[in-house]
């Protein structure tokens, strides 16, 4: 009986919840603000130059 119990206990010990805690309301608001700023910055960025019509060397 103890031989069967040991693998079960080891399996249960390895199944711990290791996720970080959820952000607080204040942290969530800050993350949302930063995400909006990054999205605005990304939309203001110019993409790479279109080189499809230029002759190659």
mmCIF file of C-alpha atoms in Angstrom:
data_model
loop_
_atom_site.group_PDB
_atom_site.id
_atom_site.type_symbol
_atom_site.label_atom_id
_atom_site.label_comp_id
_atom_site.label_asym_id
_atom_site.label_seq_id
_atom_site.Cartn_x
_atom_site.Cartn_y
_atom_site.Cartn_z
ATOM 1 C CA UNK A 1 0.000 0.000 0.000
ATOM 2 C CA UNK A 2 2.794 2.432 0.831
ATOM 3 C CA UNK A 3 4.465 1.725 -2.531
ATOM 4 C CA UNK A 4 1.351 2.965 -4.345
ATOM 5 C CA UNK A 5 0.995 5.962 -2.052
ATOM 6 C CA UNK A 6 4.482 7.374 -2.688
ATOM 7 C CA UNK A 7 4.040 8.090 -6.441
ATOM 8 C CA UNK A 8 0.656 9.684 -5.763
ATOM 9 C CA UNK A 9 2.152 11.977 -3.127
ATOM 10 C CA UNK A 10 5.010 12.939 -5.446
ATOM 11 C CA UNK A 11 2.553 13.693 -8.226
ATOM 12 C CA UNK A 12 0.448 15.893 -5.961
ATOM 13 C CA UNK A 13 3.531 17.727 -4.699
ATOM 14 C CA UNK A 14 4.496 18.630 -8.292
ATOM 15 C CA UNK A 15 1.055 20.042 -9.128
ATOM 16 C CA UNK A 16 1.383 23.233 -7.102
ATOM 17 C CA UNK A 17 -0.017 26.491 -8.464
ATOM 18 C CA UNK A 18 3.019 28.645 -9.273
ATOM 19 C CA UNK A 19 1.288 31.497 -11.107
ATOM 20 C CA UNK A 20 2.017 35.053 -9.960
ATOM 21 C CA UNK A 21 -0.807 36.832 -8.146
ATOM 22 C CA UNK A 22 -3.350 38.700 -10.251
ATOM 23 C CA UNK A 23 -2.672 42.445 -10.583
ATOM 24 C CA UNK A 24 -4.563 44.811 -8.332
ATOM 25 C CA UNK A 25 -7.067 47.262 -9.804
ATOM 26 C CA UNK A 26 -4.459 50.047 -9.690
ATOM 27 C CA UNK A 27 -1.827 47.897 -11.391
ATOM 28 C CA UNK A 28 -4.347 46.821 -14.006
ATOM 29 C CA UNK A 29 -5.179 50.466 -14.774
ATOM 30 C CA UNK A 30 -1.475 51.279 -15.104
ATOM 31 C CA UNK A 31 -0.928 48.337 -17.435
ATOM 32 C CA UNK A 32 -3.875 49.422 -19.586
ATOM 33 C CA UNK A 33 -2.517 52.992 -19.806
ATOM 34 C CA UNK A 34 0.913 51.768 -20.846
ATOM 35 C CA UNK A 35 -0.612 49.432 -23.420
ATOM 36 C CA UNK A 36 -2.575 52.333 -24.934
ATOM 37 C CA UNK A 37 0.578 54.462 -25.088
ATOM 38 C CA UNK A 38 2.505 51.673 -26.787
ATOM 39 C CA UNK A 39 -0.305 51.142 -29.293
ATOM 40 C CA UNK A 40 -0.347 54.871 -30.084
ATOM 41 C CA UNK A 41 3.423 54.884 -30.516
ATOM 42 C CA UNK A 42 3.255 51.849 -32.792
ATOM 43 C CA UNK A 43 0.600 53.468 -34.974
ATOM 44 C CA UNK A 44 2.783 56.590 -35.305
ATOM 45 C CA UNK A 45 5.795 54.587 -36.461
ATOM 46 C CA UNK A 46 6.545 54.389 -40.158
ATOM 47 C CA UNK A 47 7.008 50.942 -41.569
ATOM 48 C CA UNK A 48 10.051 49.810 -43.555
ATOM 49 C CA UNK A 49 10.623 51.456 -46.907
ATOM 50 C CA UNK A 50 8.892 49.706 -49.821
ATOM 51 C CA UNK A 51 11.727 48.477 -52.023
ATOM 52 C CA UNK A 52 9.693 46.249 -54.331
ATOM 53 C CA UNK A 53 9.683 48.766 -57.216
ATOM 54 C CA UNK A 54 13.290 49.963 -56.892
ATOM 55 C CA UNK A 55 15.955 48.308 -59.072
ATOM 56 C CA UNK A 56 18.397 46.054 -57.280
ATOM 57 C CA UNK A 57 22.155 46.407 -57.645
#
